[in-house]
mmCIF file of C-alpha atoms and ligand atoms in Angstrom:
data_model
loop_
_atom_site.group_PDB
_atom_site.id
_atom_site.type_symbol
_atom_site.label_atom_id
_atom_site.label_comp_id
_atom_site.label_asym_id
_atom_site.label_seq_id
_atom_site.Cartn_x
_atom_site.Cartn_y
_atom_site.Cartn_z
ATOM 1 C CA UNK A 1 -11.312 -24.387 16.291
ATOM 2 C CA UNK A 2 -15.174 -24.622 15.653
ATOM 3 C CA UNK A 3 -16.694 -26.417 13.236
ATOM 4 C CA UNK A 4 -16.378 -25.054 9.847
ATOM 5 C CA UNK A 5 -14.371 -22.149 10.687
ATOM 6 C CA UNK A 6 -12.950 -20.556 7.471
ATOM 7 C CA UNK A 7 -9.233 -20.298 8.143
ATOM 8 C CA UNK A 8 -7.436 -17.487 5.882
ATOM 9 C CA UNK A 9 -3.425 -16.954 5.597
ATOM 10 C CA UNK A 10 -2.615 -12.924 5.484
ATOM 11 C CA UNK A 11 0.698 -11.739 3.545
ATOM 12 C CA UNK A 12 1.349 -7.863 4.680
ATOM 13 C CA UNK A 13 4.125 -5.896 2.626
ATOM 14 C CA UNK A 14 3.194 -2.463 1.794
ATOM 15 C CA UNK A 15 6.371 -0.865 3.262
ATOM 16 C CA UNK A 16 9.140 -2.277 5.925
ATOM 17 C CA UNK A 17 6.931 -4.779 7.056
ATOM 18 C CA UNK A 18 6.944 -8.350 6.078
ATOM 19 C CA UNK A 19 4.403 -10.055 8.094
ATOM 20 C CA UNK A 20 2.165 -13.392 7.384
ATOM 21 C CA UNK A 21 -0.698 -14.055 9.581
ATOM 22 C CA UNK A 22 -3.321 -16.511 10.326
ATOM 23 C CA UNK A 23 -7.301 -15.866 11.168
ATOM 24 C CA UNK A 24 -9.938 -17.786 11.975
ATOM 25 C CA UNK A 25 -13.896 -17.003 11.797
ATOM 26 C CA UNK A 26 -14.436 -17.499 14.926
ATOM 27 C CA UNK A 27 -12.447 -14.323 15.621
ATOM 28 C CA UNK A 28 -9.086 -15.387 16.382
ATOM 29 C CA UNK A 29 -5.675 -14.830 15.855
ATOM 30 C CA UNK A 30 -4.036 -18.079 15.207
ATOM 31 C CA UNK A 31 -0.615 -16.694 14.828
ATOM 32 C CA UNK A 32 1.320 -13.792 13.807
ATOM 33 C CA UNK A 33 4.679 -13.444 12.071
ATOM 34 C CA UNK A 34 6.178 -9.897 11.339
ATOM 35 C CA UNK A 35 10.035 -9.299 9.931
ATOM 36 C CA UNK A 36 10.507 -5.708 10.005
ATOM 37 C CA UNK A 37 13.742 -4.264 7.341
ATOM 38 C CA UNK A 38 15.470 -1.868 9.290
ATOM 39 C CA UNK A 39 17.729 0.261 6.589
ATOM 40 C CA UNK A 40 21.264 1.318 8.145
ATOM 41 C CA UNK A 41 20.844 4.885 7.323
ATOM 42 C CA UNK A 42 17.934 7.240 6.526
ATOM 43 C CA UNK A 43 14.152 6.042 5.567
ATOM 44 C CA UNK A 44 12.941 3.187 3.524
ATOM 45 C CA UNK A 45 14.216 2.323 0.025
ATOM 46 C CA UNK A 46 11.560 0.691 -1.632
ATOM 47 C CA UNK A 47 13.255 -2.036 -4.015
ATOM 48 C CA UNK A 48 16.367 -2.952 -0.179
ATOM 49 C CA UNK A 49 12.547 -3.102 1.175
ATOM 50 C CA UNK A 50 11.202 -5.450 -1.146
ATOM 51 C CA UNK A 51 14.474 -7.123 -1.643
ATOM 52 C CA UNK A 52 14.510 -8.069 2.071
ATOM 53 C CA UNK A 53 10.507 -8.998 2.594
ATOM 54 C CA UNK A 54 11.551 -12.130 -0.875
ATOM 55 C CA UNK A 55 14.688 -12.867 1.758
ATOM 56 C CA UNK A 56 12.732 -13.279 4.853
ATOM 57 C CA UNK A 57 9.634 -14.793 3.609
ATOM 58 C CA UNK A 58 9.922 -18.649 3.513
ATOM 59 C CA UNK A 59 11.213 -18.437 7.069
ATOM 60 C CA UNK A 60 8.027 -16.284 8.301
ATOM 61 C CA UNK A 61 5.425 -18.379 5.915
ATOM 62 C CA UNK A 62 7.169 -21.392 7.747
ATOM 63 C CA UNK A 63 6.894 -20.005 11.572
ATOM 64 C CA UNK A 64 3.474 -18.483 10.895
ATOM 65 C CA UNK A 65 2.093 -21.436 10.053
ATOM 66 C CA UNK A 66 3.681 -23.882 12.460
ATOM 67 C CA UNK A 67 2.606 -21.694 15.406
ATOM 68 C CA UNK A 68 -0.710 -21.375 14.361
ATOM 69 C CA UNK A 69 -0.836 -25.358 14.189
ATOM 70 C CA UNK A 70 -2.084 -25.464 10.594
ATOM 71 C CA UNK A 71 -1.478 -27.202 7.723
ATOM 72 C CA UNK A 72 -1.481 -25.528 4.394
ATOM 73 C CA UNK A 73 -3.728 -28.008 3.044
ATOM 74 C CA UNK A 74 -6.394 -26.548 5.769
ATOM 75 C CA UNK A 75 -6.106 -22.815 4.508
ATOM 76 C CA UNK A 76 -9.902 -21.502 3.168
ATOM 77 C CA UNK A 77 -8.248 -18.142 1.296
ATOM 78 C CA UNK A 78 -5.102 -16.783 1.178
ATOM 79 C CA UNK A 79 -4.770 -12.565 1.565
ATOM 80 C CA UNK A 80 -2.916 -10.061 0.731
ATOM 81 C CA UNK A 81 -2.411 -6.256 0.960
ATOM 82 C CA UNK A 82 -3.308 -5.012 -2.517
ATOM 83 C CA UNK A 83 -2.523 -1.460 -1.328
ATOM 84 C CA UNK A 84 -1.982 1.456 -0.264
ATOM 85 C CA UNK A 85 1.869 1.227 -0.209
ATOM 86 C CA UNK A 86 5.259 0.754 -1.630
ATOM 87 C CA UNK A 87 5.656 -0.581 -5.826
ATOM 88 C CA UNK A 88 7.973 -3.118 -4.992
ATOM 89 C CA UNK A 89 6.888 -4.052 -1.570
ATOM 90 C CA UNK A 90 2.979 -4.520 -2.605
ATOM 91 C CA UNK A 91 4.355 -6.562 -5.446
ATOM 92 C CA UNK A 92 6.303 -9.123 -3.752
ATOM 93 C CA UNK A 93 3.924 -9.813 -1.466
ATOM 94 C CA UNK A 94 1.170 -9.993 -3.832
ATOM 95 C CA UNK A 95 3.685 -12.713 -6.158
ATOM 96 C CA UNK A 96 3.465 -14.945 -3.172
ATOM 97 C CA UNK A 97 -0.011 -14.782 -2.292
ATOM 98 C CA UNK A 98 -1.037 -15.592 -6.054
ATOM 99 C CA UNK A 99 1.708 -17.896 -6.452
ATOM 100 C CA UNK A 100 -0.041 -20.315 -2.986
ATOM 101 C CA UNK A 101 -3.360 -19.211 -4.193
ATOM 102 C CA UNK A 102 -3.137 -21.162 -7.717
ATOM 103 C CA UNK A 103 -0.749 -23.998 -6.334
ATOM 104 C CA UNK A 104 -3.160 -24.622 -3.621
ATOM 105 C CA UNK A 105 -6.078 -23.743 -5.775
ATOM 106 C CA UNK A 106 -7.293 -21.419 -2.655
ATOM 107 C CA UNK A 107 -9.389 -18.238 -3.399
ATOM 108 C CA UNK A 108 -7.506 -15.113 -3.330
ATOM 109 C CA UNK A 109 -8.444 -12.184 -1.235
ATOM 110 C CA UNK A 110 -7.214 -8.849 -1.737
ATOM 111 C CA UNK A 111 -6.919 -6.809 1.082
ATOM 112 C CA UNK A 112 -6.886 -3.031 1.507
ATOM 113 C CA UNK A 113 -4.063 -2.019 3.774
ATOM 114 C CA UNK A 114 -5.879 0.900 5.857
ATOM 115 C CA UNK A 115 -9.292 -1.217 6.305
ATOM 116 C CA UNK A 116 -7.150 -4.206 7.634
ATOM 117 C CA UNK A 117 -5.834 -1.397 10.452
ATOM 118 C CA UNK A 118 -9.258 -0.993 10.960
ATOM 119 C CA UNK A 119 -10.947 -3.811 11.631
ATOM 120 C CA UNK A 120 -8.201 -5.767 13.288
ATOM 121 C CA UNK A 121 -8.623 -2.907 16.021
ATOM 122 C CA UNK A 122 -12.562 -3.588 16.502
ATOM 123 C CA UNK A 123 -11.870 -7.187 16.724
ATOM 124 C CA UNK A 124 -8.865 -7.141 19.338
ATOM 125 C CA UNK A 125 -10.672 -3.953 21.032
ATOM 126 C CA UNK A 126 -14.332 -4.912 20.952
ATOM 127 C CA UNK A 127 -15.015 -1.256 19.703
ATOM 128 C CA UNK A 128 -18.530 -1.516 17.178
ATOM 129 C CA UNK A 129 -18.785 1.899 15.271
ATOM 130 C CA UNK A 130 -16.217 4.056 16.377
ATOM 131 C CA UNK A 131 -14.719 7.004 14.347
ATOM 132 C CA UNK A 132 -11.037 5.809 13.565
ATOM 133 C CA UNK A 133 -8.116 7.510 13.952
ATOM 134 C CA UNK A 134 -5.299 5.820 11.711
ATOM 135 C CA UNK A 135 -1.896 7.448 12.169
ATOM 136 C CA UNK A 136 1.449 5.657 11.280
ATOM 137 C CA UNK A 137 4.772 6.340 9.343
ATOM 138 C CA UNK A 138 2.816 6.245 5.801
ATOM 139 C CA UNK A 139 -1.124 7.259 6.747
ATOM 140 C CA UNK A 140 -2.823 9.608 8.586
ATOM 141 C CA UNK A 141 -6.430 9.422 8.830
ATOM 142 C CA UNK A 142 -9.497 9.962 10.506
ATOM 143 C CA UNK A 143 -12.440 8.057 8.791
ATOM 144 C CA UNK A 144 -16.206 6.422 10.386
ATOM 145 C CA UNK A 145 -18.609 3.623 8.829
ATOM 146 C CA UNK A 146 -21.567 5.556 7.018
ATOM 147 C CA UNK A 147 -23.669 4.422 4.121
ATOM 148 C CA UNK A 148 -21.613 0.615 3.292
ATOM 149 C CA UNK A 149 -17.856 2.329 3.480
ATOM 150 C CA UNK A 150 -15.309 4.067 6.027
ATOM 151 C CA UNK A 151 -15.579 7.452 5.223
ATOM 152 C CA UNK A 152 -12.243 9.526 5.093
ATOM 153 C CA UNK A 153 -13.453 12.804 6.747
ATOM 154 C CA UNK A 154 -10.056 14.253 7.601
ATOM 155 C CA UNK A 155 -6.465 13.334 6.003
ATOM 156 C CA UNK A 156 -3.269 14.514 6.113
ATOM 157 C CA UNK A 157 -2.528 17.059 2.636
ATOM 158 C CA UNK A 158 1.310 15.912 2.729
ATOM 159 C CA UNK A 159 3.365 13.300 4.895
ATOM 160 C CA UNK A 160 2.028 10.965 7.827
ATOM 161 C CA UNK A 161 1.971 12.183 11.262
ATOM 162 C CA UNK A 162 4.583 9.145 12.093
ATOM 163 C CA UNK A 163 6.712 10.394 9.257
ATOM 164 C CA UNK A 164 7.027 13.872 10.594
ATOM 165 C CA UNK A 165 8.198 12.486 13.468
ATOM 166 C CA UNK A 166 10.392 10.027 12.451
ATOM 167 C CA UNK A 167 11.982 11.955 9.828
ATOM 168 C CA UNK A 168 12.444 14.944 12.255
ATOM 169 C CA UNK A 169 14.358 12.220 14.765
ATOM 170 C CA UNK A 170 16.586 10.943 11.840
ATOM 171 C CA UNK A 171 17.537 14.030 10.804
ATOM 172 C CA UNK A 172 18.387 15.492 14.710
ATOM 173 C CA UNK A 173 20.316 11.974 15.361
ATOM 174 C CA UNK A 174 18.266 10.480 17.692
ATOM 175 C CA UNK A 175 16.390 7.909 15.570
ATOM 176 C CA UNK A 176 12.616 7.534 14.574
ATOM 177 C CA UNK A 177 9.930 7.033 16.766
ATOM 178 C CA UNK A 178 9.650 6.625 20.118
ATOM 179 C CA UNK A 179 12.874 8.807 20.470
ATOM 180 C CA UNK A 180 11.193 12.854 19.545
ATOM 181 C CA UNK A 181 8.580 11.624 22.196
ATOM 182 C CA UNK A 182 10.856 9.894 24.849
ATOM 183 C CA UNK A 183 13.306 12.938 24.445
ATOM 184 C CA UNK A 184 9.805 15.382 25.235
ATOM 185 C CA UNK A 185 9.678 14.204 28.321
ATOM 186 C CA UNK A 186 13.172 15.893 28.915
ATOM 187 C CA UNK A 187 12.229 19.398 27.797
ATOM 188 C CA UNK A 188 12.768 22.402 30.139
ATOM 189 C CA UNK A 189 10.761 24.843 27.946
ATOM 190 C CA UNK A 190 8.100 24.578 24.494
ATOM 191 C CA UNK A 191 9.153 25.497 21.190
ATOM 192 C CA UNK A 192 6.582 26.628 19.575
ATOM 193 C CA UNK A 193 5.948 25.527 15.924
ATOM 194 C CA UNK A 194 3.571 26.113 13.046
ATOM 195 C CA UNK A 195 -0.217 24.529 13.674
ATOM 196 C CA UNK A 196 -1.530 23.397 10.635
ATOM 197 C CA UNK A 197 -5.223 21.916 10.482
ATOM 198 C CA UNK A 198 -7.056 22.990 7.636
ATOM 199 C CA UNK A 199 -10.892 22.548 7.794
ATOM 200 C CA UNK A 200 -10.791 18.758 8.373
ATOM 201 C CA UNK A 201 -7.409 18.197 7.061
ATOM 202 C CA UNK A 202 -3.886 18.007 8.671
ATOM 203 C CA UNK A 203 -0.288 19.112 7.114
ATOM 204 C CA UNK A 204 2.898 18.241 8.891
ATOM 205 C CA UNK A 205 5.703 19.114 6.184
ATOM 206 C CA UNK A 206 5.914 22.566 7.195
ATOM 207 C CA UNK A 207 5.958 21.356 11.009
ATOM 208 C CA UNK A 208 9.146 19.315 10.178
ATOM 209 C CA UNK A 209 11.202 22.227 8.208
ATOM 210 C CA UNK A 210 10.547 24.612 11.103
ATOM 211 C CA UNK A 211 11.227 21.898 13.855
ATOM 212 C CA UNK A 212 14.207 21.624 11.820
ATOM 213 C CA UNK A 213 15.278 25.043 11.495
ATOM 214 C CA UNK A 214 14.522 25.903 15.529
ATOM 215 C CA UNK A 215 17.044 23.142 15.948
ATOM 216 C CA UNK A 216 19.655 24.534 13.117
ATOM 217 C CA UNK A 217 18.900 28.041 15.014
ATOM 218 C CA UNK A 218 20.173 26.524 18.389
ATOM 219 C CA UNK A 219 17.304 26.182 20.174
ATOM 220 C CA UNK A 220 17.445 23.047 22.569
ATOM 221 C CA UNK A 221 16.390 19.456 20.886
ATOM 222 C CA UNK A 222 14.818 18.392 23.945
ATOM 223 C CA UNK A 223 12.045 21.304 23.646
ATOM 224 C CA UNK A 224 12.130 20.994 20.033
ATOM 225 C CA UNK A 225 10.660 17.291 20.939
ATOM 226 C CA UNK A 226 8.574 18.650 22.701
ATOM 227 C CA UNK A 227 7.018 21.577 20.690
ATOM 228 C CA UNK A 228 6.739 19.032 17.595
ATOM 229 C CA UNK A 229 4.860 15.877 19.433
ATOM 230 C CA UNK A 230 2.903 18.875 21.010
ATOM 231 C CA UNK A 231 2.057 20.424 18.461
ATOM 232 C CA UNK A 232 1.035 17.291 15.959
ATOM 233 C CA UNK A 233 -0.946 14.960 18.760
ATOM 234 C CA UNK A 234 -3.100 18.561 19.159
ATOM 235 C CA UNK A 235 -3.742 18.404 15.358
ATOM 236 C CA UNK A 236 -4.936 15.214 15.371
ATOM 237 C CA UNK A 237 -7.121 15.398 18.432
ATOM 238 C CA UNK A 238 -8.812 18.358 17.018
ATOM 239 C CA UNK A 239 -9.494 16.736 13.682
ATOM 240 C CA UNK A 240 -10.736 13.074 15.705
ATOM 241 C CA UNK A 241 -12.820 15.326 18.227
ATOM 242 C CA UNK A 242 -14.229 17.432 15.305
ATOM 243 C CA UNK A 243 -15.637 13.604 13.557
ATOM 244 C CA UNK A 244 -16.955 12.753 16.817
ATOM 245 C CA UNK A 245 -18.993 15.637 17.630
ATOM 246 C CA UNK A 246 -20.425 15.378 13.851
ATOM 247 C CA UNK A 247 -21.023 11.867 13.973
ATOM 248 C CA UNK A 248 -22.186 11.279 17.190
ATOM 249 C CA UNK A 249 -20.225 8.135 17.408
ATOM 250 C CA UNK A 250 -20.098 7.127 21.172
ATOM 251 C CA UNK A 251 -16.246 5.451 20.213
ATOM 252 C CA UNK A 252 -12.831 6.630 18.923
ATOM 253 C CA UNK A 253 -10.735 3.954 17.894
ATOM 254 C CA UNK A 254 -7.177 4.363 17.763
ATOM 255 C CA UNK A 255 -4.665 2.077 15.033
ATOM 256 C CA UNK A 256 -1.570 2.508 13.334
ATOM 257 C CA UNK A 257 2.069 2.421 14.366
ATOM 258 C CA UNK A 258 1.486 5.818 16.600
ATOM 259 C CA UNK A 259 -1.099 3.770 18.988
ATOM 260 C CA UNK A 260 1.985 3.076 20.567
ATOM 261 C CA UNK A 261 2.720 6.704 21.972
ATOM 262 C CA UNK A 262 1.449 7.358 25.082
ATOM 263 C CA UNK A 263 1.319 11.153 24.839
ATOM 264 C CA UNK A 264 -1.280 10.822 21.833
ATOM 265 C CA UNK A 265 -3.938 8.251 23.724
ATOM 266 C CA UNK A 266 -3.704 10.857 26.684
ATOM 267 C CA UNK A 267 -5.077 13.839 25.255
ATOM 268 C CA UNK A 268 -7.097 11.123 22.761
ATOM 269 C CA UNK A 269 -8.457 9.296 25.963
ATOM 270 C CA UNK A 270 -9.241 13.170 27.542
ATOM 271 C CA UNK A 271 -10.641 14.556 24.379
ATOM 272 C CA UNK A 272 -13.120 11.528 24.494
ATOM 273 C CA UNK A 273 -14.027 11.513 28.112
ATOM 274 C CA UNK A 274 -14.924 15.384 27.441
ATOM 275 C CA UNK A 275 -17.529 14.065 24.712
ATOM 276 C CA UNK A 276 -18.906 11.181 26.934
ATOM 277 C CA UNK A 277 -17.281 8.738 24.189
ATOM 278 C CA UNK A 278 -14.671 6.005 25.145
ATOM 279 C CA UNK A 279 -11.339 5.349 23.552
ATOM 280 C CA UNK A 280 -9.955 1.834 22.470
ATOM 281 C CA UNK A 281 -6.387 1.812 21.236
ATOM 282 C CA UNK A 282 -5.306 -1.361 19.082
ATOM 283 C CA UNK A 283 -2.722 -3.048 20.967
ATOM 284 C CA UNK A 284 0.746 -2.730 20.493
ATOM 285 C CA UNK A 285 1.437 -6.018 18.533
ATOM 286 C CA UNK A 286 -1.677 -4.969 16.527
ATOM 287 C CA UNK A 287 -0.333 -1.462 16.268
ATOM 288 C CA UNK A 288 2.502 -1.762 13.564
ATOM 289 C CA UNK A 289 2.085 -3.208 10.273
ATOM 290 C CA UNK A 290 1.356 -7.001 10.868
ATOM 291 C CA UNK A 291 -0.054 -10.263 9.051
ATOM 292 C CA UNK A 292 -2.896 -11.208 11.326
ATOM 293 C CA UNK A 293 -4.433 -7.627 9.950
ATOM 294 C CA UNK A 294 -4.588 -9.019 6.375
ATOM 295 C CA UNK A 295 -5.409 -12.301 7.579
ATOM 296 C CA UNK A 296 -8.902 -11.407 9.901
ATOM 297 C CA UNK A 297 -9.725 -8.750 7.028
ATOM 298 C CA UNK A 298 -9.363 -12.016 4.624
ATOM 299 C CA UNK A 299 -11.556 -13.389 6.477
ATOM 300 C CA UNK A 300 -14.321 -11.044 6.566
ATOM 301 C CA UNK A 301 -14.242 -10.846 2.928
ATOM 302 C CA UNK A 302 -14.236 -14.169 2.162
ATOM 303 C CA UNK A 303 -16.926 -14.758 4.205
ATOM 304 C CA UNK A 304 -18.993 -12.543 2.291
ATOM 305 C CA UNK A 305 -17.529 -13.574 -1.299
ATOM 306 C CA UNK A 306 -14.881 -10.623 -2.051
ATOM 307 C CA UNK A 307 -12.510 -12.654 -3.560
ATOM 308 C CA UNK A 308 -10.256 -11.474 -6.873
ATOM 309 C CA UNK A 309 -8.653 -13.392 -9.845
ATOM 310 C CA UNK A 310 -5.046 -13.800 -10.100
ATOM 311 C CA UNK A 311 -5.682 -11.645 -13.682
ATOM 312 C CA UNK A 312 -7.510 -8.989 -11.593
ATOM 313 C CA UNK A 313 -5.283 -9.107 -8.846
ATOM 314 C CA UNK A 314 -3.053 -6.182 -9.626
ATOM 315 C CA UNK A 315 -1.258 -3.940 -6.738
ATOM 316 C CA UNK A 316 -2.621 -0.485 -6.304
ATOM 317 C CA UNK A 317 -0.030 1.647 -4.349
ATOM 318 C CA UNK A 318 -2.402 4.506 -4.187
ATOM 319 C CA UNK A 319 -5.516 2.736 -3.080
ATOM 320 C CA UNK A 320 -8.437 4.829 -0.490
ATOM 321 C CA UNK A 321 -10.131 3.050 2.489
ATOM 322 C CA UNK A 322 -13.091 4.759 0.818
ATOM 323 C CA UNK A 323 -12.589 2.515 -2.093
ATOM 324 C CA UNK A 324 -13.435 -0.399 -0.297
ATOM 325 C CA UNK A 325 -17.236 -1.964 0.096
ATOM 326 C CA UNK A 326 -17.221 -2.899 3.714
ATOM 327 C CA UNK A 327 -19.705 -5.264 3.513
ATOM 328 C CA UNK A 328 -19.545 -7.279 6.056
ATOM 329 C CA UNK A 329 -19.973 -4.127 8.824
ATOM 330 C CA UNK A 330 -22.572 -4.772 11.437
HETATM 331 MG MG1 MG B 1 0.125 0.688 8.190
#
């Protein structure tokens, strides 16, 4: 490590995800510790969600930190996602962080969930200005830097792209993601579904009750798969190609949990190539909900003073990226 690197510990716990993370300023990950609650049946239940992350995280804190060859004593901040996500999840991360912050008397860093995706894909990447396309089970976004924040310029009106999916693979029996788009690849013929951008703006719960209903009605669940990934990777190119050609941004980045499918960076990586733009996709161990996020996002704000009290330090489940001051851009 250089010389008077600030070194910052990241908690992430907005939803399944427990994950602790260490950064360095001189752009490294130092290590990066995720536990992931995987509920027996169905979706996430917030309090068996935050019940696990209080179970697991001694363990993680402990591996995290003896991977990343640190003592605690060296920490310069300790972060922590202060939102968007789950009550209960957000809050029992946020205890721990507070609780090292004042026993350690480090500064505490509150992170914003969505800007942590962001910025943990132009450091891994190398990306500089791109316009972002953050898609996973609980966001769907496409935002770009302008005027000191990353402006939201298209959002999903209802649930995430990664929850239509994943609730639409539940619900046929073949489990969440990858499955709808692993079973596409299987499909003999497209069902066609509703397509549902409005203006800049995506909606994917009517996309699930009719995938749903073409699969009640007997039509096959491979093309189902097929019509639904279709149909919702389209959306979201449209919306990400529409930012581009506003912006003039020579970069789409791609983060979130649905980096992972392949089907989306193809027609992302052709949309692009079409615009003479390039894309970057974070990669996969950046992709899901992680520590090292919170962790290099801690560090960018310590490094520029954005630090909270423990008084001030309250979660905030239905926090924007816009919210944030990103001032350490550039
Ligand atoms: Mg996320």
């Amino acid at each position: 490590m250089k010389e008077g690197a600030l070194v910052v510990l990241g908690i992430e716990s907005t939803a399944h995800t427990f994950g602790v993370g260490v950064a360095s300023s001189d752009g490294r990950i130092l290590a990066n510790e995720n536990r992931v609650y995987r509920p027996s049946k169905g979706g996430i239940h917030p309090r068996e969600a935050a019940q696990h992350h209080a179970r697991v995280a001694p363990d993680a804190l402990r591996a995290c930190l003896s991977k990343a060859g640190v003592s605690i004593s060296e920490l310069d901040g300790i972060a922590f996602s202060v939102g968007p996500g789950l009550g209960p999840c957000l809050r029992t991360g946020a205890t721990i962080a507070r609780t090292l912050a004042l026993s350690l008397k480090k500064p505490l860093i509150a992170v914003n969930h969505g800007v942590a995706h962001i910025e943990v894909g132009r450091l891994v990447t190398g990306c500089r200005d791109p316009v972002v396309l953050y898609v996973a089970g609980g966001n769907t976004l496409v935002a770009a830097f302008s005027a000191g924040r990353y402006r939201v310029f298209g959002e999903t009106l209802d649930i995430a792209a990664g929850n239509c999916l994943d609730a639409f693979g539940i619900k046929a029996g073949i489990g969440p993601m990858p499955m709808p788009e692993l079973m596409a690849g299987k499909a003999r013929s497209f069902v066609r579904l509703p397509y549902a951008v409005k203006g800049m703006d995506v909606s994917f719960s009517g996309i699930l009750t009719a995938a749903l209903s073409k699969l009640k009605q007997g039509a096959a669940l491979e093309d189902v798969c097929l019509g639904l990934t279709e149909t919702v990777y389209s959306m979201l190119t449209e919306v990400t190609e529409r930012a581009v050609a506003y912006t003039a941004k020579r970069e789409v980045l791609l983060v979130g949990g649905l980096a992972r499918s392949r089907r989306l960076r193809e027609m992302l990586e052709a949309m692009a190539k079409e615009r003479g733009a390039e894309l970057y996709t974070v990669p996969d161990e950046y992709a899901g909900d992680n520590g090292a996020m919170i962790a290099w996002n801690g560090v960018l704000q310590l490094s520029c003073g954005m630090v909270v009290e423990v008084e001030e330090s309250r979660v905030r489940p239905r926090m924007r990226i816009d919210d944030v001051e990103v001032r350490w851009f550039g």
